[in-house]
Each structure stands twice: as structure tokens, then as C-alpha cells.
Amino acid sequence: MNTDPNSYLEDAGPAWRRQLRDRRTSDVVELLTRRRELVGLNPWADHVIESVAWTA
């Protein structure tokens, strides 16, 4: 039995990895979409987001 917690990713099939990648991508796209809906509601939040974007 392999006790390495990261080994399950190595043992996973390509279909499972593709499904996980697609799910993570869709989560990011959803967050960006929701962020656009909230622009302008709080000027401080907008300022922080823009500041972080410039440092990334």
C-alpha cells in the first residue's frame, strides 16, 4: 500500500485528471463572472482587487 498522499494523482487515469481540470477551470470562470457583477458596489473592494491584480 502506498502511503504517499500525492500518489493518487499519479495513479489517476487521464480521464479523471481531465475532469478535475475542467471542473477547476469552470470554477475560476464562474468566480470571474461573479466578480464582474459586483464591480462598483464597494469602491474599497474594487481598489483592493485592482491593487492585487497589478502585483500578480
mmCIF file with all atom_site columns, N, CA, C and O in Angstrom:
data_model
loop_
_atom_site.group_PDB
_atom_site.id
_atom_site.type_symbol
_atom_site.label_atom_id
_atom_site.label_alt_id
_atom_site.label_comp_id
_atom_site.label_asym_id
_atom_site.label_entity_id
_atom_site.label_seq_id
_atom_site.pdbx_PDB_ins_code
_atom_site.Cartn_x
_atom_site.Cartn_y
_atom_site.Cartn_z
_atom_site.occupancy
_atom_site.B_iso_or_equiv
_atom_site.pdbx_formal_charge
_atom_site.auth_seq_id
_atom_site.auth_comp_id
_atom_site.auth_asym_id
_atom_site.auth_atom_id
_atom_site.pdbx_PDB_model_num
ATOM 1   N N  . MET A 1 1  ? 0.842   -1.187 0.000   1.00 0.00 ? 1  MET A N  1
ATOM 2   C CA . MET A 1 1  ? 0.000   0.000  0.000   1.00 0.00 ? 1  MET A CA 1
ATOM 3   C C  . MET A 1 1  ? 0.878   1.237  0.000   1.00 0.00 ? 1  MET A C  1
ATOM 4   O O  . MET A 1 1  ? 1.809   1.361  0.775   1.00 0.00 ? 1  MET A O  1
ATOM 5   N N  . ASN A 1 2  ? 0.565   2.173  -0.842  1.00 0.00 ? 2  ASN A N  1
ATOM 6   C CA . ASN A 1 2  ? 1.328   3.403  -0.947  1.00 0.00 ? 2  ASN A CA 1
ATOM 7   C C  . ASN A 1 2  ? 0.758   4.413  0.041   1.00 0.00 ? 2  ASN A C  1
ATOM 8   O O  . ASN A 1 2  ? -0.420  4.732  0.023   1.00 0.00 ? 2  ASN A O  1
ATOM 9   N N  . THR A 1 3  ? 1.608   4.964  0.909   1.00 0.00 ? 3  THR A N  1
ATOM 10  C CA . THR A 1 3  ? 1.145   5.901  1.926   1.00 0.00 ? 3  THR A CA 1
ATOM 11  C C  . THR A 1 3  ? 1.355   7.350  1.542   1.00 0.00 ? 3  THR A C  1
ATOM 12  O O  . THR A 1 3  ? 1.005   8.242  2.288   1.00 0.00 ? 3  THR A O  1
ATOM 13  N N  . ASP A 1 4  ? 1.913   7.583  0.372   1.00 0.00 ? 4  ASP A N  1
ATOM 14  C CA . ASP A 1 4  ? 2.140   8.953  -0.088  1.00 0.00 ? 4  ASP A CA 1
ATOM 15  C C  . ASP A 1 4  ? 0.802   9.568  -0.493  1.00 0.00 ? 4  ASP A C  1
ATOM 16  O O  . ASP A 1 4  ? 0.130   9.069  -1.390  1.00 0.00 ? 4  ASP A O  1
ATOM 17  N N  . PRO A 1 5  ? 0.388   10.685 0.157   1.00 0.00 ? 5  PRO A N  1
ATOM 18  C CA . PRO A 1 5  ? -0.921  11.267 -0.166  1.00 0.00 ? 5  PRO A CA 1
ATOM 19  C C  . PRO A 1 5  ? -1.003  11.833 -1.574  1.00 0.00 ? 5  PRO A C  1
ATOM 20  O O  . PRO A 1 5  ? -2.084  11.980 -2.117  1.00 0.00 ? 5  PRO A O  1
ATOM 21  N N  . ASN A 1 6  ? 0.112   12.159 -2.188  1.00 0.00 ? 6  ASN A N  1
ATOM 22  C CA . ASN A 1 6  ? 0.098   12.719 -3.537  1.00 0.00 ? 6  ASN A CA 1
ATOM 23  C C  . ASN A 1 6  ? 0.146   11.652 -4.626  1.00 0.00 ? 6  ASN A C  1
ATOM 24  O O  . ASN A 1 6  ? 0.023   11.967 -5.799  1.00 0.00 ? 6  ASN A O  1
ATOM 25  N N  . SER A 1 7  ? 0.330   10.410 -4.240  1.00 0.00 ? 7  SER A N  1
ATOM 26  C CA . SER A 1 7  ? 0.471   9.357  -5.243  1.00 0.00 ? 7  SER A CA 1
ATOM 27  C C  . SER A 1 7  ? -0.837  9.059  -5.964  1.00 0.00 ? 7  SER A C  1
ATOM 28  O O  . SER A 1 7  ? -0.834  8.525  -7.051  1.00 0.00 ? 7  SER A O  1
ATOM 29  N N  . TYR A 1 8  ? -1.967  9.409  -5.358  1.00 0.00 ? 8  TYR A N  1
ATOM 30  C CA . TYR A 1 8  ? -3.233  9.123  -6.027  1.00 0.00 ? 8  TYR A CA 1
ATOM 31  C C  . TYR A 1 8  ? -3.351  9.898  -7.334  1.00 0.00 ? 8  TYR A C  1
ATOM 32  O O  . TYR A 1 8  ? -4.010  9.449  -8.264  1.00 0.00 ? 8  TYR A O  1
ATOM 33  N N  . LEU A 1 9  ? -2.714  11.069 -7.442  1.00 0.00 ? 9  LEU A N  1
ATOM 34  C CA . LEU A 1 9  ? -2.738  11.816 -8.692  1.00 0.00 ? 9  LEU A CA 1
ATOM 35  C C  . LEU A 1 9  ? -1.947  11.097 -9.778  1.00 0.00 ? 9  LEU A C  1
ATOM 36  O O  . LEU A 1 9  ? -2.313  11.134 -10.945 1.00 0.00 ? 9  LEU A O  1
ATOM 37  N N  . GLU A 1 10 ? -0.863  10.455 -9.371  1.00 0.00 ? 10 GLU A N  1
ATOM 38  C CA . GLU A 1 10 ? -0.062  9.711  -10.332 1.00 0.00 ? 10 GLU A CA 1
ATOM 39  C C  . GLU A 1 10 ? -0.795  8.470  -10.810 1.00 0.00 ? 10 GLU A C  1
ATOM 40  O O  . GLU A 1 10 ? -0.646  8.056  -11.951 1.00 0.00 ? 10 GLU A O  1
ATOM 41  N N  . ASP A 1 11 ? -1.601  7.866  -9.929  1.00 0.00 ? 11 ASP A N  1
ATOM 42  C CA . ASP A 1 11 ? -2.328  6.649  -10.266 1.00 0.00 ? 11 ASP A CA 1
ATOM 43  C C  . ASP A 1 11 ? -3.629  6.934  -11.010 1.00 0.00 ? 11 ASP A C  1
ATOM 44  O O  . ASP A 1 11 ? -4.231  6.038  -11.581 1.00 0.00 ? 11 ASP A O  1
ATOM 45  N N  . ALA A 1 12 ? -4.090  8.172  -10.987 1.00 0.00 ? 12 ALA A N  1
ATOM 46  C CA . ALA A 1 12 ? -5.367  8.516  -11.616 1.00 0.00 ? 12 ALA A CA 1
ATOM 47  C C  . ALA A 1 12 ? -5.256  8.437  -13.122 1.00 0.00 ? 12 ALA A C  1
ATOM 48  O O  . ALA A 1 12 ? -4.232  8.743  -13.713 1.00 0.00 ? 12 ALA A O  1
ATOM 49  N N  . GLY A 1 13 ? -6.349  8.060  -13.726 1.00 0.00 ? 13 GLY A N  1
ATOM 50  C CA . GLY A 1 13 ? -6.376  7.961  -15.179 1.00 0.00 ? 13 GLY A CA 1
ATOM 51  C C  . GLY A 1 13 ? -6.482  9.333  -15.819 1.00 0.00 ? 13 GLY A C  1
ATOM 52  O O  . GLY A 1 13 ? -6.854  10.318 -15.180 1.00 0.00 ? 13 GLY A O  1
ATOM 53  N N  . PRO A 1 14 ? -6.141  9.412  -17.094 1.00 0.00 ? 14 PRO A N  1
ATOM 54  C CA . PRO A 1 14 ? -6.199  10.700 -17.793 1.00 0.00 ? 14 PRO A CA 1
ATOM 55  C C  . PRO A 1 14 ? -7.608  11.296 -17.827 1.00 0.00 ? 14 PRO A C  1
ATOM 56  O O  . PRO A 1 14 ? -7.766  12.507 -17.781 1.00 0.00 ? 14 PRO A O  1
ATOM 57  N N  . ALA A 1 15 ? -8.628  10.452 -17.901 1.00 0.00 ? 15 ALA A N  1
ATOM 58  C CA . ALA A 1 15 ? -9.999  10.972 -17.935 1.00 0.00 ? 15 ALA A CA 1
ATOM 59  C C  . ALA A 1 15 ? -10.337 11.677 -16.624 1.00 0.00 ? 15 ALA A C  1
ATOM 60  O O  . ALA A 1 15 ? -10.972 12.731 -16.618 1.00 0.00 ? 15 ALA A O  1
ATOM 61  N N  . TRP A 1 16 ? -9.913  11.100 -15.510 1.00 0.00 ? 16 TRP A N  1
ATOM 62  C CA . TRP A 1 16 ? -10.185 11.713 -14.204 1.00 0.00 ? 16 TRP A CA 1
ATOM 63  C C  . TRP A 1 16 ? -9.448  13.043 -14.077 1.00 0.00 ? 16 TRP A C  1
ATOM 64  O O  . TRP A 1 16 ? -10.008 14.022 -13.592 1.00 0.00 ? 16 TRP A O  1
ATOM 65  N N  . ARG A 1 17 ? -8.207  13.076 -14.524 1.00 0.00 ? 17 ARG A N  1
ATOM 66  C CA . ARG A 1 17 ? -7.450  14.330 -14.457 1.00 0.00 ? 17 ARG A CA 1
ATOM 67  C C  . ARG A 1 17 ? -8.079  15.404 -15.333 1.00 0.00 ? 17 ARG A C  1
ATOM 68  O O  . ARG A 1 17 ? -8.142  16.565 -14.954 1.00 0.00 ? 17 ARG A O  1
ATOM 69  N N  . ARG A 1 18 ? -8.547  15.026 -16.517 1.00 0.00 ? 18 ARG A N  1
ATOM 70  C CA . ARG A 1 18 ? -9.198  15.967 -17.419 1.00 0.00 ? 18 ARG A CA 1
ATOM 71  C C  . ARG A 1 18 ? -10.477 16.510 -16.780 1.00 0.00 ? 18 ARG A C  1
ATOM 72  O O  . ARG A 1 18 ? -10.772 17.693 -16.844 1.00 0.00 ? 18 ARG A O  1
ATOM 73  N N  . GLN A 1 19 ? -11.239 15.629 -16.136 1.00 0.00 ? 19 GLN A N  1
ATOM 74  C CA . GLN A 1 19 ? -12.468 16.051 -15.471 1.00 0.00 ? 19 GLN A CA 1
ATOM 75  C C  . GLN A 1 19 ? -12.161 17.024 -14.335 1.00 0.00 ? 19 GLN A C  1
ATOM 76  O O  . GLN A 1 19 ? -12.848 18.038 -14.188 1.00 0.00 ? 19 GLN A O  1
ATOM 77  N N  . LEU A 1 20 ? -11.132 16.748 -13.557 1.00 0.00 ? 20 LEU A N  1
ATOM 78  C CA . LEU A 1 20 ? -10.742 17.631 -12.465 1.00 0.00 ? 20 LEU A CA 1
ATOM 79  C C  . LEU A 1 20 ? -10.280 18.976 -13.011 1.00 0.00 ? 20 LEU A C  1
ATOM 80  O O  . LEU A 1 20 ? -10.668 20.030 -12.497 1.00 0.00 ? 20 LEU A O  1
ATOM 81  N N  . ARG A 1 21 ? -9.494  18.993 -14.072 1.00 0.00 ? 21 ARG A N  1
ATOM 82  C CA . ARG A 1 21 ? -9.027  20.236 -14.685 1.00 0.00 ? 21 ARG A CA 1
ATOM 83  C C  . ARG A 1 21 ? -10.196 21.060 -15.196 1.00 0.00 ? 21 ARG A C  1
ATOM 84  O O  . ARG A 1 21 ? -10.268 22.263 -14.983 1.00 0.00 ? 21 ARG A O  1
ATOM 85  N N  . ASP A 1 22 ? -11.141 20.402 -15.866 1.00 0.00 ? 22 ASP A N  1
ATOM 86  C CA . ASP A 1 22 ? -12.305 21.115 -16.395 1.00 0.00 ? 22 ASP A CA 1
ATOM 87  C C  . ASP A 1 22 ? -13.138 21.710 -15.268 1.00 0.00 ? 22 ASP A C  1
ATOM 88  O O  . ASP A 1 22 ? -13.643 22.825 -15.391 1.00 0.00 ? 22 ASP A O  1
ATOM 89  N N  . ARG A 1 23 ? -13.290 20.976 -14.178 1.00 0.00 ? 23 ARG A N  1
ATOM 90  C CA . ARG A 1 23 ? -14.073 21.481 -13.049 1.00 0.00 ? 23 ARG A CA 1
ATOM 91  C C  . ARG A 1 23 ? -13.399 22.690 -12.432 1.00 0.00 ? 23 ARG A C  1
ATOM 92  O O  . ARG A 1 23 ? -14.043 23.698 -12.144 1.00 0.00 ? 23 ARG A O  1
ATOM 93  N N  . ARG A 1 24 ? -12.093 22.637 -12.265 1.00 0.00 ? 24 ARG A N  1
ATOM 94  C CA . ARG A 1 24 ? -11.372 23.771 -11.685 1.00 0.00 ? 24 ARG A CA 1
ATOM 95  C C  . ARG A 1 24 ? -11.433 24.981 -12.605 1.00 0.00 ? 24 ARG A C  1
ATOM 96  O O  . ARG A 1 24 ? -11.581 26.102 -12.159 1.00 0.00 ? 24 ARG A O  1
ATOM 97  N N  . THR A 1 25 ? -11.331 24.756 -13.902 1.00 0.00 ? 25 THR A N  1
ATOM 98  C CA . THR A 1 25 ? -11.406 25.850 -14.870 1.00 0.00 ? 25 THR A CA 1
ATOM 99  C C  . THR A 1 25 ? -12.778 26.505 -14.823 1.00 0.00 ? 25 THR A C  1
ATOM 100 O O  . THR A 1 25 ? -12.888 27.733 -14.820 1.00 0.00 ? 25 THR A O  1
ATOM 101 N N  . SER A 1 26 ? -13.824 25.702 -14.770 1.00 0.00 ? 26 SER A N  1
ATOM 102 C CA . SER A 1 26 ? -15.171 26.277 -14.733 1.00 0.00 ? 26 SER A CA 1
ATOM 103 C C  . SER A 1 26 ? -15.400 27.043 -13.445 1.00 0.00 ? 26 SER A C  1
ATOM 104 O O  . SER A 1 26 ? -16.102 28.062 -13.446 1.00 0.00 ? 26 SER A O  1
ATOM 105 N N  . ASP A 1 27 ? -14.803 26.594 -12.327 1.00 0.00 ? 27 ASP A N  1
ATOM 106 C CA . ASP A 1 27 ? -14.927 27.332 -11.063 1.00 0.00 ? 27 ASP A CA 1
ATOM 107 C C  . ASP A 1 27 ? -14.274 28.708 -11.169 1.00 0.00 ? 27 ASP A C  1
ATOM 108 O O  . ASP A 1 27 ? -14.833 29.702 -10.694 1.00 0.00 ? 27 ASP A O  1
ATOM 109 N N  . VAL A 1 28 ? -13.125 28.784 -11.795 1.00 0.00 ? 28 VAL A N  1
ATOM 110 C CA . VAL A 1 28 ? -12.433 30.064 -11.963 1.00 0.00 ? 28 VAL A CA 1
ATOM 111 C C  . VAL A 1 28 ? -13.237 30.994 -12.860 1.00 0.00 ? 28 VAL A C  1
ATOM 112 O O  . VAL A 1 28 ? -13.407 32.179 -12.564 1.00 0.00 ? 28 VAL A O  1
ATOM 113 N N  . VAL A 1 29 ? -13.773 30.463 -13.944 1.00 0.00 ? 29 VAL A N  1
ATOM 114 C CA . VAL A 1 29 ? -14.573 31.276 -14.859 1.00 0.00 ? 29 VAL A CA 1
ATOM 115 C C  . VAL A 1 29 ? -15.811 31.800 -14.134 1.00 0.00 ? 29 VAL A C  1
ATOM 116 O O  . VAL A 1 29 ? -16.187 32.966 -14.288 1.00 0.00 ? 29 VAL A O  1
ATOM 117 N N  . GLU A 1 30 ? -16.437 30.954 -13.324 1.00 0.00 ? 30 GLU A N  1
ATOM 118 C CA . GLU A 1 30 ? -17.618 31.388 -12.574 1.00 0.00 ? 30 GLU A CA 1
ATOM 119 C C  . GLU A 1 30 ? -17.264 32.501 -11.588 1.00 0.00 ? 30 GLU A C  1
ATOM 120 O O  . GLU A 1 30 ? -18.001 33.493 -11.470 1.00 0.00 ? 30 GLU A O  1
ATOM 121 N N  . LEU A 1 31 ? -16.143 32.379 -10.907 1.00 0.00 ? 31 LEU A N  1
ATOM 122 C CA . LEU A 1 31 ? -15.729 33.430 -9.971  1.00 0.00 ? 31 LEU A CA 1
ATOM 123 C C  . LEU A 1 31 ? -15.464 34.750 -10.691 1.00 0.00 ? 31 LEU A C  1
ATOM 124 O O  . LEU A 1 31 ? -15.843 35.819 -10.211 1.00 0.00 ? 31 LEU A O  1
ATOM 125 N N  . LEU A 1 32 ? -14.810 34.687 -11.844 1.00 0.00 ? 32 LEU A N  1
ATOM 126 C CA . LEU A 1 32 ? -14.554 35.912 -12.604 1.00 0.00 ? 32 LEU A CA 1
ATOM 127 C C  . LEU A 1 32 ? -15.856 36.553 -13.074 1.00 0.00 ? 32 LEU A C  1
ATOM 128 O O  . LEU A 1 32 ? -15.993 37.779 -13.070 1.00 0.00 ? 32 LEU A O  1
ATOM 129 N N  . THR A 1 33 ? -16.811 35.742 -13.475 1.00 0.00 ? 33 THR A N  1
ATOM 130 C CA . THR A 1 33 ? -18.108 36.262 -13.906 1.00 0.00 ? 33 THR A CA 1
ATOM 131 C C  . THR A 1 33 ? -18.822 36.933 -12.742 1.00 0.00 ? 33 THR A C  1
ATOM 132 O O  . THR A 1 33 ? -19.361 38.036 -12.883 1.00 0.00 ? 33 THR A O  1
ATOM 133 N N  . ARG A 1 34 ? -18.818 36.283 -11.584 1.00 0.00 ? 34 ARG A N  1
ATOM 134 C CA . ARG A 1 34 ? -19.463 36.869 -10.410 1.00 0.00 ? 34 ARG A CA 1
ATOM 135 C C  . ARG A 1 34 ? -18.762 38.144 -9.984  1.00 0.00 ? 34 ARG A C  1
ATOM 136 O O  . ARG A 1 34 ? -19.394 39.091 -9.532  1.00 0.00 ? 34 ARG A O  1
ATOM 137 N N  . ARG A 1 35 ? -17.467 38.213 -10.139 1.00 0.00 ? 35 ARG A N  1
ATOM 138 C CA . ARG A 1 35 ? -16.700 39.411 -9.784  1.00 0.00 ? 35 ARG A CA 1
ATOM 139 C C  . ARG A 1 35 ? -17.147 40.584 -10.646 1.00 0.00 ? 35 ARG A C  1
ATOM 140 O O  . ARG A 1 35 ? -17.325 41.687 -10.165 1.00 0.00 ? 35 ARG A O  1
ATOM 141 N N  . ARG A 1 36 ? -17.343 40.337 -11.933 1.00 0.00 ? 36 ARG A N  1
ATOM 142 C CA . ARG A 1 36 ? -17.784 41.402 -12.833 1.00 0.00 ? 36 ARG A CA 1
ATOM 143 C C  . ARG A 1 36 ? -19.153 41.933 -12.435 1.00 0.00 ? 36 ARG A C  1
ATOM 144 O O  . ARG A 1 36 ? -19.445 43.096 -12.621 1.00 0.00 ? 36 ARG A O  1
ATOM 145 N N  . GLU A 1 37 ? -20.007 41.068 -11.900 1.00 0.00 ? 37 GLU A N  1
ATOM 146 C CA . GLU A 1 37 ? -21.340 41.502 -11.474 1.00 0.00 ? 37 GLU A CA 1
ATOM 147 C C  . GLU A 1 37 ? -21.279 42.426 -10.263 1.00 0.00 ? 37 GLU A C  1
ATOM 148 O O  . GLU A 1 37 ? -22.175 43.232 -10.060 1.00 0.00 ? 37 GLU A O  1
ATOM 149 N N  . LEU A 1 38 ? -20.226 42.310 -9.464  1.00 0.00 ? 38 LEU A N  1
ATOM 150 C CA . LEU A 1 38 ? -20.129 43.071 -8.222  1.00 0.00 ? 38 LEU A CA 1
ATOM 151 C C  . LEU A 1 38 ? -19.316 44.355 -8.344  1.00 0.00 ? 38 LEU A C  1
ATOM 152 O O  . LEU A 1 38 ? -19.218 45.111 -7.382  1.00 0.00 ? 38 LEU A O  1
ATOM 153 N N  . VAL A 1 39 ? -18.737 44.617 -9.492  1.00 0.00 ? 39 VAL A N  1
ATOM 154 C CA . VAL A 1 39 ? -17.917 45.815 -9.679  1.00 0.00 ? 39 VAL A CA 1
ATOM 155 C C  . VAL A 1 39 ? -18.776 47.050 -9.424  1.00 0.00 ? 39 VAL A C  1
ATOM 156 O O  . VAL A 1 39 ? -19.895 47.163 -9.902  1.00 0.00 ? 39 VAL A O  1
ATOM 157 N N  . GLY A 1 40 ? -18.238 47.970 -8.633  1.00 0.00 ? 40 GLY A N  1
ATOM 158 C CA . GLY A 1 40 ? -18.921 49.221 -8.370  1.00 0.00 ? 40 GLY A CA 1
ATOM 159 C C  . GLY A 1 40 ? -19.744 49.239 -7.104  1.00 0.00 ? 40 GLY A C  1
ATOM 160 O O  . GLY A 1 40 ? -20.151 50.307 -6.651  1.00 0.00 ? 40 GLY A O  1
ATOM 161 N N  . LEU A 1 41 ? -19.981 48.088 -6.498  1.00 0.00 ? 41 LEU A N  1
ATOM 162 C CA . LEU A 1 41 ? -20.766 48.077 -5.266  1.00 0.00 ? 41 LEU A CA 1
ATOM 163 C C  . LEU A 1 41 ? -19.971 48.590 -4.074  1.00 0.00 ? 41 LEU A C  1
ATOM 164 O O  . LEU A 1 41 ? -20.524 49.236 -3.194  1.00 0.00 ? 41 LEU A O  1
ATOM 165 N N  . ASN A 1 42 ? -18.696 48.285 -4.044  1.00 0.00 ? 42 ASN A N  1
ATOM 166 C CA . ASN A 1 42 ? -17.855 48.725 -2.942  1.00 0.00 ? 42 ASN A CA 1
ATOM 167 C C  . ASN A 1 42 ? -16.542 49.264 -3.511  1.00 0.00 ? 42 ASN A C  1
ATOM 168 O O  . ASN A 1 42 ? -15.711 48.489 -3.983  1.00 0.00 ? 42 ASN A O  1
ATOM 169 N N  . PRO A 1 43 ? -16.328 50.577 -3.457  1.00 0.00 ? 43 PRO A N  1
ATOM 170 C CA . PRO A 1 43 ? -15.114 51.150 -4.046  1.00 0.00 ? 43 PRO A CA 1
ATOM 171 C C  . PRO A 1 43 ? -13.827 50.615 -3.426  1.00 0.00 ? 43 PRO A C  1
ATOM 172 O O  . PRO A 1 43 ? -12.824 50.445 -4.116  1.00 0.00 ? 43 PRO A O  1
ATOM 173 N N  . TRP A 1 44 ? -13.834 50.336 -2.120  1.00 0.00 ? 44 TRP A N  1
ATOM 174 C CA . TRP A 1 44 ? -12.630 49.798 -1.481  1.00 0.00 ? 44 TRP A CA 1
ATOM 175 C C  . TRP A 1 44 ? -12.308 48.410 -2.008  1.00 0.00 ? 44 TRP A C  1
ATOM 176 O O  . TRP A 1 44 ? -11.149 48.079 -2.246  1.00 0.00 ? 44 TRP A O  1
ATOM 177 N N  . ALA A 1 45 ? -13.322 47.599 -2.188  1.00 0.00 ? 45 ALA A N  1
ATOM 178 C CA . ALA A 1 45 ? -13.090 46.249 -2.727  1.00 0.00 ? 45 ALA A CA 1
ATOM 179 C C  . ALA A 1 45 ? -12.536 46.334 -4.147  1.00 0.00 ? 45 ALA A C  1
ATOM 180 O O  . ALA A 1 45 ? -11.624 45.587 -4.502  1.00 0.00 ? 45 ALA A O  1
ATOM 181 N N  . ASP A 1 46 ? -13.069 47.249 -4.934  1.00 0.00 ? 46 ASP A N  1
ATOM 182 C CA . ASP A 1 46 ? -12.557 47.438 -6.294  1.00 0.00 ? 46 ASP A CA 1
ATOM 183 C C  . ASP A 1 46 ? -11.090 47.853 -6.258  1.00 0.00 ? 46 ASP A C  1
ATOM 184 O O  . ASP A 1 46 ? -10.270 47.373 -7.046  1.00 0.00 ? 46 ASP A O  1
ATOM 185 N N  . HIS A 1 47 ? -10.742 48.751 -5.337  1.00 0.00 ? 47 HIS A N  1
ATOM 186 C CA . HIS A 1 47 ? -9.363  49.215 -5.205  1.00 0.00 ? 47 HIS A CA 1
ATOM 187 C C  . HIS A 1 47 ? -8.423  48.061 -4.829  1.00 0.00 ? 47 HIS A C  1
ATOM 188 O O  . HIS A 1 47 ? -7.339  47.908 -5.391  1.00 0.00 ? 47 HIS A O  1
ATOM 189 N N  . VAL A 1 48 ? -8.857  47.253 -3.871  1.00 0.00 ? 48 VAL A N  1
ATOM 190 C CA . VAL A 1 48 ? -8.021  46.118 -3.429  1.00 0.00 ? 48 VAL A CA 1
ATOM 191 C C  . VAL A 1 48 ? -7.825  45.123 -4.579  1.00 0.00 ? 48 VAL A C  1
ATOM 192 O O  . VAL A 1 48 ? -6.706  44.663 -4.812  1.00 0.00 ? 48 VAL A O  1
ATOM 193 N N  . ILE A 1 49 ? -8.891  44.823 -5.298  1.00 0.00 ? 49 ILE A N  1
ATOM 194 C CA . ILE A 1 49 ? -8.786  43.866 -6.404  1.00 0.00 ? 49 ILE A CA 1
ATOM 195 C C  . ILE A 1 49 ? -7.828  44.392 -7.472  1.00 0.00 ? 49 ILE A C  1
ATOM 196 O O  . ILE A 1 49 ? -6.971  43.660 -7.983  1.00 0.00 ? 49 ILE A O  1
ATOM 197 N N  . GLU A 1 50 ? -7.944  45.673 -7.809  1.00 0.00 ? 50 GLU A N  1
ATOM 198 C CA . GLU A 1 50 ? -7.044  46.253 -8.819  1.00 0.00 ? 50 GLU A CA 1
ATOM 199 C C  . GLU A 1 50 ? -5.595  46.265 -8.331  1.00 0.00 ? 50 GLU A C  1
ATOM 200 O O  . GLU A 1 50 ? -4.673  46.005 -9.094  1.00 0.00 ? 50 GLU A O  1
ATOM 201 N N  . SER A 1 51 ? -5.388  46.539 -7.052  1.00 0.00 ? 51 SER A N  1
ATOM 202 C CA . SER A 1 51 ? -4.035  46.538 -6.492  1.00 0.00 ? 51 SER A CA 1
ATOM 203 C C  . SER A 1 51 ? -3.413  45.152 -6.542  1.00 0.00 ? 51 SER A C  1
ATOM 204 O O  . SER A 1 51 ? -2.247  44.993 -6.890  1.00 0.00 ? 51 SER A O  1
ATOM 205 N N  . VAL A 1 52 ? -4.197  44.166 -6.183  1.00 0.00 ? 52 VAL A N  1
ATOM 206 C CA . VAL A 1 52 ? -3.707  42.770 -6.209  1.00 0.00 ? 52 VAL A CA 1
ATOM 207 C C  . VAL A 1 52 ? -3.430  42.341 -7.643  1.00 0.00 ? 52 VAL A C  1
ATOM 208 O O  . VAL A 1 52 ? -2.441  41.678 -7.919  1.00 0.00 ? 52 VAL A O  1
ATOM 209 N N  . ALA A 1 53 ? -4.283  42.751 -8.561  1.00 0.00 ? 53 ALA A N  1
ATOM 210 C CA . ALA A 1 53 ? -4.085  42.386 -9.966  1.00 0.00 ? 53 ALA A CA 1
ATOM 211 C C  . ALA A 1 53 ? -2.772  42.938 -10.502 1.00 0.00 ? 53 ALA A C  1
ATOM 212 O O  . ALA A 1 53 ? -2.091  42.269 -11.281 1.00 0.00 ? 53 ALA A O  1
ATOM 213 N N  . TRP A 1 54 ? -2.401  44.127 -10.087 1.00 0.00 ? 54 TRP A N  1
ATOM 214 C CA . TRP A 1 54 ? -1.156  44.715 -10.557 1.00 0.00 ? 54 TRP A CA 1
ATOM 215 C C  . TRP A 1 54 ? 0.069   44.026 -9.988  1.00 0.00 ? 54 TRP A C  1
ATOM 216 O O  . TRP A 1 54 ? 1.134   44.029 -10.599 1.00 0.00 ? 54 TRP A O  1
ATOM 217 N N  . THR A 1 55 ? -0.052  43.429 -8.810  1.00 0.00 ? 55 THR A N  1
ATOM 218 C CA . THR A 1 55 ? 1.108   42.771 -8.200  1.00 0.00 ? 55 THR A CA 1
ATOM 219 C C  . THR A 1 55 ? 1.233   41.317 -8.640  1.00 0.00 ? 55 THR A C  1
ATOM 220 O O  . THR A 1 55 ? 2.276   40.705 -8.429  1.00 0.00 ? 55 THR A O  1
ATOM 221 N N  . ALA A 1 56 ? 0.199   40.768 -9.225  1.00 0.00 ? 56 ALA A N  1
ATOM 222 C CA . ALA A 1 56 ? 0.224   39.346 -9.614  1.00 0.00 ? 56 ALA A CA 1
ATOM 223 C C  . ALA A 1 56 ? 0.990   39.134 -10.898 1.00 0.00 ? 56 ALA A C  1
ATOM 224 O O  . ALA A 1 56 ? 1.257   39.948 -11.675 1.00 0.00 ? 56 ALA A O  1
#
